[in-house]
PDB file of C-alpha atoms in Angstrom:
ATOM      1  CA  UNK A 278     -31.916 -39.483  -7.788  1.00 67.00           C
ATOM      2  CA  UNK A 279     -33.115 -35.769  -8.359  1.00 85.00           C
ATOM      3  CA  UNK A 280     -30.847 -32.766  -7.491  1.00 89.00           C
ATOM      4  CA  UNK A 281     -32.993 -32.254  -4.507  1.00 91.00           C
ATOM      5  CA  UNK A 282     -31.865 -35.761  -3.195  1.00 92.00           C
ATOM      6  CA  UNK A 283     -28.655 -35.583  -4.022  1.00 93.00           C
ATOM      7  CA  UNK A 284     -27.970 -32.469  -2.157  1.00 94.00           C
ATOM      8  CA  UNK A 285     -29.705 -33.319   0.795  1.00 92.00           C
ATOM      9  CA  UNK A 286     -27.290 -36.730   0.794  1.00 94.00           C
ATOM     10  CA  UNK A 287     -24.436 -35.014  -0.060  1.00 95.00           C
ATOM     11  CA  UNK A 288     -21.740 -34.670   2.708  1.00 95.00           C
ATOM     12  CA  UNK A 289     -19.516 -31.856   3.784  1.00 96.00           C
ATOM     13  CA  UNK A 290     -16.024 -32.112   3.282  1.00 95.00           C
ATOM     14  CA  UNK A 291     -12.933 -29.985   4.309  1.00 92.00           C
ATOM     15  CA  UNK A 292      -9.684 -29.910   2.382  1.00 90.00           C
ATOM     16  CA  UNK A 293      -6.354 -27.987   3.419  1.00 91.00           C
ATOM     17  CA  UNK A 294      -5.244 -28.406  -0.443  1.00 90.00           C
ATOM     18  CA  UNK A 295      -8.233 -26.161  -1.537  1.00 94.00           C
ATOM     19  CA  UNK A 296      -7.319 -22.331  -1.931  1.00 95.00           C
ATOM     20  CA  UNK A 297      -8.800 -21.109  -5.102  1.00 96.00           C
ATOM     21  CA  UNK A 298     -11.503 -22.192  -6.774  1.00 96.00           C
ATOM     22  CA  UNK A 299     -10.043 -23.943  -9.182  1.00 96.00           C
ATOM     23  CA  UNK A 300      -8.786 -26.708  -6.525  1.00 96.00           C
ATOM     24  CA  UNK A 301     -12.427 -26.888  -5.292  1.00 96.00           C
ATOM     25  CA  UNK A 302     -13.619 -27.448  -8.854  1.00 96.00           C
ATOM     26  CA  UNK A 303     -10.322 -30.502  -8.963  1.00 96.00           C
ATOM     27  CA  UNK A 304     -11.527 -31.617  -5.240  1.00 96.00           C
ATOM     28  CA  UNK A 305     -15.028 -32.121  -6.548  1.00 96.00           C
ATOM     29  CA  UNK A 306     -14.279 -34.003  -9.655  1.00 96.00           C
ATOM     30  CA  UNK A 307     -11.832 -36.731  -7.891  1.00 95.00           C
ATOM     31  CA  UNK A 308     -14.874 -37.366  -5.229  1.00 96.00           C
ATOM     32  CA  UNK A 309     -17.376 -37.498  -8.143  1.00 96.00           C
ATOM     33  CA  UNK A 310     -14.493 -39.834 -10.307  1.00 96.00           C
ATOM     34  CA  UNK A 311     -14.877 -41.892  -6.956  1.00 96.00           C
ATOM     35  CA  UNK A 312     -18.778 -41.526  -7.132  1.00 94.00           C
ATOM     36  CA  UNK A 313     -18.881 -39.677  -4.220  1.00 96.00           C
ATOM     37  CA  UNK A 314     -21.428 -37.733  -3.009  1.00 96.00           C
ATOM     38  CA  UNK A 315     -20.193 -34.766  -1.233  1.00 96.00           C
ATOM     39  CA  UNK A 316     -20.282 -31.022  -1.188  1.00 96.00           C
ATOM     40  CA  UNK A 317     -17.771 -28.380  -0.346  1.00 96.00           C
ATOM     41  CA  UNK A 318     -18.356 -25.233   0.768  1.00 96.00           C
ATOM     42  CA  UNK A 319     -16.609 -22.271  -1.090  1.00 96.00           C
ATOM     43  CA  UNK A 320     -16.584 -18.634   0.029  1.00 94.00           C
ATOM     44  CA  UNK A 321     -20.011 -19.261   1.156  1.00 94.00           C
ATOM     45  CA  UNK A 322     -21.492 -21.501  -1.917  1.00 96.00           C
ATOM     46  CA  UNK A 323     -22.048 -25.201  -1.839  1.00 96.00           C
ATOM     47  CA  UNK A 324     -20.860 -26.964  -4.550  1.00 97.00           C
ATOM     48  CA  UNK A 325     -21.172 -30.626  -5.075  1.00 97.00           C
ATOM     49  CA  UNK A 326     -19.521 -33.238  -6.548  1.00 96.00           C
ATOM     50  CA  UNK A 327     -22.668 -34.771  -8.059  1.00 96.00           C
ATOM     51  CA  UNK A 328     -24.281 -31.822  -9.318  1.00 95.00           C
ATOM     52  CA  UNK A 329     -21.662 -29.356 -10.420  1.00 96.00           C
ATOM     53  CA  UNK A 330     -18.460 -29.366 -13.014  1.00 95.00           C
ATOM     54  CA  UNK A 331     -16.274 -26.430 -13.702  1.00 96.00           C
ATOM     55  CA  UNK A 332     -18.651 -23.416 -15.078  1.00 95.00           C
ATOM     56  CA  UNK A 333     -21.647 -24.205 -12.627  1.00 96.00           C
ATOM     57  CA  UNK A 334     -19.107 -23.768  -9.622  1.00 97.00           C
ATOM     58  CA  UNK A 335     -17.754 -20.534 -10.937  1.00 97.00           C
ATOM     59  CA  UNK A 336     -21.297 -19.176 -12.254  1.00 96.00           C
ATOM     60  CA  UNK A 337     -22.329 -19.990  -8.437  1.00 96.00           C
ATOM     61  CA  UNK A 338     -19.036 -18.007  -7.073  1.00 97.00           C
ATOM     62  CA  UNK A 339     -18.209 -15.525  -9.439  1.00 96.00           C
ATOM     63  CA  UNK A 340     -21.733 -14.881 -11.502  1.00 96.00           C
ATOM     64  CA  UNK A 341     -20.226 -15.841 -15.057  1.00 96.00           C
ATOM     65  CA  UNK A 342     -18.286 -19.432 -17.041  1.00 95.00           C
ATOM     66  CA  UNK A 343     -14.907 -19.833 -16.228  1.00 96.00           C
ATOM     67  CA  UNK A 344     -13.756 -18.733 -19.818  1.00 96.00           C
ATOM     68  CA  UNK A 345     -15.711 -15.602 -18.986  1.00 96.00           C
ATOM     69  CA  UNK A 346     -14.044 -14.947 -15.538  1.00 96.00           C
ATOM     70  CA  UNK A 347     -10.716 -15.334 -17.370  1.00 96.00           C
ATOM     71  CA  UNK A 348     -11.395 -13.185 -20.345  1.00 97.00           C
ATOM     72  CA  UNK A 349     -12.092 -10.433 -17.439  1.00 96.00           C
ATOM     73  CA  UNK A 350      -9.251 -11.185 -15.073  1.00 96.00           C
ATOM     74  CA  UNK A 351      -7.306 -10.586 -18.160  1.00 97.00           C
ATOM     75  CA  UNK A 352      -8.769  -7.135 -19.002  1.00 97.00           C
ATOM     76  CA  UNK A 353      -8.658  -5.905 -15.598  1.00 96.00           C
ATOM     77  CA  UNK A 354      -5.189  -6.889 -15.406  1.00 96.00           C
ATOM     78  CA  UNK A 355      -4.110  -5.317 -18.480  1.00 96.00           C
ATOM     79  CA  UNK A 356      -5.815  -2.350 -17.331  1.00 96.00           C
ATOM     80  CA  UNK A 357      -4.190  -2.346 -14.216  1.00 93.00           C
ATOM     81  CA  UNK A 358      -0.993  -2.586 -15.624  1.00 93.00           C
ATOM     82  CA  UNK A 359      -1.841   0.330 -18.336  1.00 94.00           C
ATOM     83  CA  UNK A 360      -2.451   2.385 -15.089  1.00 91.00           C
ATOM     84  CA  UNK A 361       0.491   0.986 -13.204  1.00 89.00           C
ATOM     85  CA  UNK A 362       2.483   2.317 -16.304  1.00 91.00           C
ATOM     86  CA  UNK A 363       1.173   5.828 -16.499  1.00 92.00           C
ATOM     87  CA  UNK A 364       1.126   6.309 -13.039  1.00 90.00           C
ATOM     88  CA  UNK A 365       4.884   5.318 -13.214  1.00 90.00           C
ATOM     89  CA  UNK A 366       5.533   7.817 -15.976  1.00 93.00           C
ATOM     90  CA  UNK A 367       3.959  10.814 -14.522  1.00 93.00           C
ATOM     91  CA  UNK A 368       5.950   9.961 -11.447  1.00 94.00           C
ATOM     92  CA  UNK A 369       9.297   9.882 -12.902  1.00 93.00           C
ATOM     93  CA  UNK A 370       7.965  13.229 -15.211  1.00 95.00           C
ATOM     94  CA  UNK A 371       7.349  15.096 -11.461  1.00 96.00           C
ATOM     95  CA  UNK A 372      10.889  14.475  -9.997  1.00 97.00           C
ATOM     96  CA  UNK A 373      12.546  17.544 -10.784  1.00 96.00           C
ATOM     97  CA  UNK A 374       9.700  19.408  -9.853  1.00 96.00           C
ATOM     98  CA  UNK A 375      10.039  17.426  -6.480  1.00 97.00           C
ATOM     99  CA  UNK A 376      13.308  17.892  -5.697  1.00 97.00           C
ATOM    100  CA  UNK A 377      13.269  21.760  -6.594  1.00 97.00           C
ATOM    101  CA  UNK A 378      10.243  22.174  -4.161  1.00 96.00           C
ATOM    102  CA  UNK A 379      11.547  20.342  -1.650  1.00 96.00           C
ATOM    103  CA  UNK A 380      15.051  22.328  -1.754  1.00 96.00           C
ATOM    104  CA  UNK A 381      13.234  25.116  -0.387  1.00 94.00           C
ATOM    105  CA  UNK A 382      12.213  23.616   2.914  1.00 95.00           C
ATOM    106  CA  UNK A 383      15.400  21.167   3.399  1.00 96.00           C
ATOM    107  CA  UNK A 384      18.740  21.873   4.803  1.00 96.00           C
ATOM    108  CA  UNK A 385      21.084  22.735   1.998  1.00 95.00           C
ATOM    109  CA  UNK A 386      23.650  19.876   3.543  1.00 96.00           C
ATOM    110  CA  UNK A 387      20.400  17.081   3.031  1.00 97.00           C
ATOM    111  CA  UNK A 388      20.504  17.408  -1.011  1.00 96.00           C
ATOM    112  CA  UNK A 389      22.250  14.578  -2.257  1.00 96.00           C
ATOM    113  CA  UNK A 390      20.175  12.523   0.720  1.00 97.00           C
ATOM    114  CA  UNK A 391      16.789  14.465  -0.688  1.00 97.00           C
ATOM    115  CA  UNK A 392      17.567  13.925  -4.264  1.00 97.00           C
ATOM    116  CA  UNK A 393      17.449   9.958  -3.732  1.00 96.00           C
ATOM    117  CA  UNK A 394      14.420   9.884  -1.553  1.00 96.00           C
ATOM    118  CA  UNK A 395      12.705  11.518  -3.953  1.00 97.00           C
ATOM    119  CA  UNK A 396      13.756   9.072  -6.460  1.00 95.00           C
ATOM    120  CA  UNK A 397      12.952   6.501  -4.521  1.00 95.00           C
ATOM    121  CA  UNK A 398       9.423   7.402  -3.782  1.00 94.00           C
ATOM    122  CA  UNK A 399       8.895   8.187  -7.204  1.00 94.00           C
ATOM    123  CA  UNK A 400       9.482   4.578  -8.143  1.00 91.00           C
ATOM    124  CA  UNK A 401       7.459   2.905  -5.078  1.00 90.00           C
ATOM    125  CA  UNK A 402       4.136   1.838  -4.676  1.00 86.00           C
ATOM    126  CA  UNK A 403       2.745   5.271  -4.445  1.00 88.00           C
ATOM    127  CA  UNK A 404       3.899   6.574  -6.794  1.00 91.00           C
ATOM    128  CA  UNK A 405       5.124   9.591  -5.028  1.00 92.00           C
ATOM    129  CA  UNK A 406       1.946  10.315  -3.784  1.00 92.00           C
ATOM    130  CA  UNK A 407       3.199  10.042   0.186  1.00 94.00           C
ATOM    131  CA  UNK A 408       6.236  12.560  -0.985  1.00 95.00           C
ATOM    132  CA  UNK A 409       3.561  14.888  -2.488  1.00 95.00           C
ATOM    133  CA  UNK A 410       1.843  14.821   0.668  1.00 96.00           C
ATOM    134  CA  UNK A 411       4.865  15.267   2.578  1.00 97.00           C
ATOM    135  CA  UNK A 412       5.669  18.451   0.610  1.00 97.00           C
ATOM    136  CA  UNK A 413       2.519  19.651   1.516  1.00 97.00           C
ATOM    137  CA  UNK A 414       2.945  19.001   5.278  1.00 97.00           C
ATOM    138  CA  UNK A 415       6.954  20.599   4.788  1.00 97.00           C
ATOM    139  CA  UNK A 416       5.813  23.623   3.047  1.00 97.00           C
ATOM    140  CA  UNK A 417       2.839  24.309   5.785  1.00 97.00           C
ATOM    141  CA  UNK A 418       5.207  23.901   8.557  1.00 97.00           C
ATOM    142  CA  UNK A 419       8.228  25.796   6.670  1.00 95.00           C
ATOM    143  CA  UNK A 420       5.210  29.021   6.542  1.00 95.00           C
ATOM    144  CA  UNK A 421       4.731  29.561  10.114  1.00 95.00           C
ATOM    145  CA  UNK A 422       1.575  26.614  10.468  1.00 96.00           C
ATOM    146  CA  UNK A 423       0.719  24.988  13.651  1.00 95.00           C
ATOM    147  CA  UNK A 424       1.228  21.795  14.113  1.00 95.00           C
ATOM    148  CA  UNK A 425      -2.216  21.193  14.118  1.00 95.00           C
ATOM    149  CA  UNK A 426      -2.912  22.935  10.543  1.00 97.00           C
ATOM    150  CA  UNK A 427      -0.060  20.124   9.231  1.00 96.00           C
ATOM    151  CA  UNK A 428      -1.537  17.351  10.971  1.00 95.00           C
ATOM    152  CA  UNK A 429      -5.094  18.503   9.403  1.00 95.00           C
ATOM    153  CA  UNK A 430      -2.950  17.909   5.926  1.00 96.00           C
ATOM    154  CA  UNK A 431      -1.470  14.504   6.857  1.00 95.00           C
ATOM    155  CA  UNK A 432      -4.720  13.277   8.106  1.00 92.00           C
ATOM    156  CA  UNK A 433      -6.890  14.180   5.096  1.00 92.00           C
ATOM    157  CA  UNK A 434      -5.192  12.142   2.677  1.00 91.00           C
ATOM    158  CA  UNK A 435      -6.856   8.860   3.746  1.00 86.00           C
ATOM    159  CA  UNK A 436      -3.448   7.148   3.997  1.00 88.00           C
ATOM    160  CA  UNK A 437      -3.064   3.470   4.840  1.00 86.00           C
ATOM    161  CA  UNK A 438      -0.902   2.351   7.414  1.00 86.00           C
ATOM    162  CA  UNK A 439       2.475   1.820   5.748  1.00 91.00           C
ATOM    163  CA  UNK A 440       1.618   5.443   3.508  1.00 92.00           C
ATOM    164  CA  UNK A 441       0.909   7.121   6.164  1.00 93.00           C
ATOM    165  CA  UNK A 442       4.100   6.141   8.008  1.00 92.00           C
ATOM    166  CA  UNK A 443       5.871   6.402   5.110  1.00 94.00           C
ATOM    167  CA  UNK A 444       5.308  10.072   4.582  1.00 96.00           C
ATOM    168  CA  UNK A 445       5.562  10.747   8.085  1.00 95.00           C
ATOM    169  CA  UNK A 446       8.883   9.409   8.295  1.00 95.00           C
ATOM    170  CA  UNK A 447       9.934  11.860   5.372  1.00 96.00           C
ATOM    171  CA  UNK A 448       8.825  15.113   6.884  1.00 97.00           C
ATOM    172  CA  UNK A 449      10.256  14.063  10.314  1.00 96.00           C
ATOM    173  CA  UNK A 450      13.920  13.504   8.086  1.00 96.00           C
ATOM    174  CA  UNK A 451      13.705  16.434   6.187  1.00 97.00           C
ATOM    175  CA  UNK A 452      11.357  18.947   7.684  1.00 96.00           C
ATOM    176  CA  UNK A 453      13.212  21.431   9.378  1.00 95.00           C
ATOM    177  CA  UNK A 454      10.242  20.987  11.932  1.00 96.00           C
ATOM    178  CA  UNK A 455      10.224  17.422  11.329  1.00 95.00           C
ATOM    179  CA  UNK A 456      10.932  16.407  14.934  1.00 95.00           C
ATOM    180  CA  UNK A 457       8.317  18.657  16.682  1.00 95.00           C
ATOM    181  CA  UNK A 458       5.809  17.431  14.257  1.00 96.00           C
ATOM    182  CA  UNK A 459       6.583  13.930  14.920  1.00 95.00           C
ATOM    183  CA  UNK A 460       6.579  14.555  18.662  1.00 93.00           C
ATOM    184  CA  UNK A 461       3.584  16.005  18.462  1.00 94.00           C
ATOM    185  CA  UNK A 462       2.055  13.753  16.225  1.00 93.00           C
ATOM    186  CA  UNK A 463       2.969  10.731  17.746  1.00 91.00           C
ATOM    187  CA  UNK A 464       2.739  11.814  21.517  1.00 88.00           C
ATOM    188  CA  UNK A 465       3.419   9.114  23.842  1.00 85.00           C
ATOM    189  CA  UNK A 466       3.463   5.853  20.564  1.00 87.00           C
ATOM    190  CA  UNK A 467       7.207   6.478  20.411  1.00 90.00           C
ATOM    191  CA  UNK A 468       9.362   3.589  20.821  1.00 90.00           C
ATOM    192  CA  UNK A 469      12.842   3.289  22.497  1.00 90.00           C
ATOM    193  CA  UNK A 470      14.185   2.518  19.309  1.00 91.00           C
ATOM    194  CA  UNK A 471      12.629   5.706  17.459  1.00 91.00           C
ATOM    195  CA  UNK A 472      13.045   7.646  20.112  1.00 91.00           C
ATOM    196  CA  UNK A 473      17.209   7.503  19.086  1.00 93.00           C
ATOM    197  CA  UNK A 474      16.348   7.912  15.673  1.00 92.00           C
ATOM    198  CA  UNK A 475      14.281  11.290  16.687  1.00 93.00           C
ATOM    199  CA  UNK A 476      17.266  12.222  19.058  1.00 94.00           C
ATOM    200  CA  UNK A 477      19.691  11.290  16.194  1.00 95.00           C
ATOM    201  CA  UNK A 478      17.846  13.837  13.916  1.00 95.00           C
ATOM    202  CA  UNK A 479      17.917  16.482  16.756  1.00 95.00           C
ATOM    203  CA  UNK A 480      21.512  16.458  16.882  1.00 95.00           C
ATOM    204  CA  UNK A 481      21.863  16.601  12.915  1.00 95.00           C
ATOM    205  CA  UNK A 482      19.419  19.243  12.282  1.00 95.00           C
ATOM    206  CA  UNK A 483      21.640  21.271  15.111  1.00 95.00           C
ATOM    207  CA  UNK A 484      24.641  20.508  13.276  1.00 95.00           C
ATOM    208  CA  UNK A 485      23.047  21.328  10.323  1.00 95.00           C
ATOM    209  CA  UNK A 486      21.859  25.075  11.635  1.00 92.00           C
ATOM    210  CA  UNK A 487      25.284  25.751  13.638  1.00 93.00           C
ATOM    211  CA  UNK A 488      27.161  25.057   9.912  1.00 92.00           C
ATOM    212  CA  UNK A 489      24.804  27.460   8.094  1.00 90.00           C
ATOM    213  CA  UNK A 490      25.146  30.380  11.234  1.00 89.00           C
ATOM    214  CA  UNK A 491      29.024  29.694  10.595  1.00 85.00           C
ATOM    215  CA  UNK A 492      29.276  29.690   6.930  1.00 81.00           C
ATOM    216  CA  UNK A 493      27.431  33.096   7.088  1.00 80.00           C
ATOM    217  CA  UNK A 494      29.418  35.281   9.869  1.00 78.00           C
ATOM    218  CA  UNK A 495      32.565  34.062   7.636  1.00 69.00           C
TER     219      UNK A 495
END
């Protein structure tokens, strides 16, 4: 039977056990160890148990031999990793420059709790890029800018969701305008429970200004 034949006989099968391709290449081979005729479709390719063994599936998928595929998956992962690495370095390289710049728009009494955010960012997934950002959003608030002007800042950086909560979350804790902004930034998409939290911070950041107004008529 030609290949024209056999694919026109073969039959469509579905498998829960199938999530890489490397299970559709072991799904094939038991049907065609069975003499089976069937195909099954993978990320859009047919590939069938008559017709097809290990590098013709992944030349159909992937455009190369498995041997190939895994000599690149192993470069780009060793790149990634190089890059994970640097990025890593130059993050834990910026943190005293972090911490210093953000001392000038913090309340003195939030040091010790600035000192291991910043550390903590540093070592994230980001890389400290959502603190950097935050800075920015701190220092253009801490100069007189509107809220708009901030939001402009916050909005450029093409955050995804969790970065761009993230590093709104910092500048509402340690922006001295951190509450307005996040009012105003947030509008009515405040929840009961961060509502408290933005109360909570209120009432600290109060605290925080009544100490410093006391501390200097002494």
């Amino acid at each position: 039977m030609n290949s024209k034949k056999i694919m026109e006989n073969a039959v469509k099968v579905e498998s829960y056990s199938v999530h890489d391709l490397d299970d559709a290449v072991k799904l094939l081979g038991d049907y065609k160890a069975q003499k089976k005729n069937v195909y099954y479709e993978f990320n859009g390719h047919k590939l069938y148990s008559m017709l097809d063994d290990v590098d013709s599936c992944y030349q159909k998928v992937v455009g190369m031999s498995k041997k190939d595929f895994e000599v690149r998956q192993a470069r780009l992962h060793k790149e990634m990793e190089e890059k994970r690495i640097a990025e890593e370095k130059k993050a834990e390289e910026k943190i005293p420059e972090w911490i210093e710049r953000g001392k000038k728009f913090i309340y003195p009494q939030q040091e010790e709790m600035w000192k291991y955010c910043v550390d903590v960012r540093a070592h994230d997934l980001y890389h400290g890029n959502d603190l950097e950002n935050a800075l920015d959003i701190m220092e253009c608030l801490d100069n007189g800018g509107t809220i708009e002007e901030a939001n402009k800042i916050l909005d450029d950086e093409n955050h995804s969701g969790t970065s761009y909560g993230i590093t709104l979350s910092i500048v509402l804790s340690f922006s001295k305008r951190g509450p307005e902004f996040y009012r105003a930034v947030r509008g009515e998409n405040i929840s009961e429970r961060q509502m408290k939290e933005l109360e909570k911070i209120e009432k600290e950041n109060a605290d925080y200004e009544r100490e410093l107004t006391e501390a200097e008529n002494e």
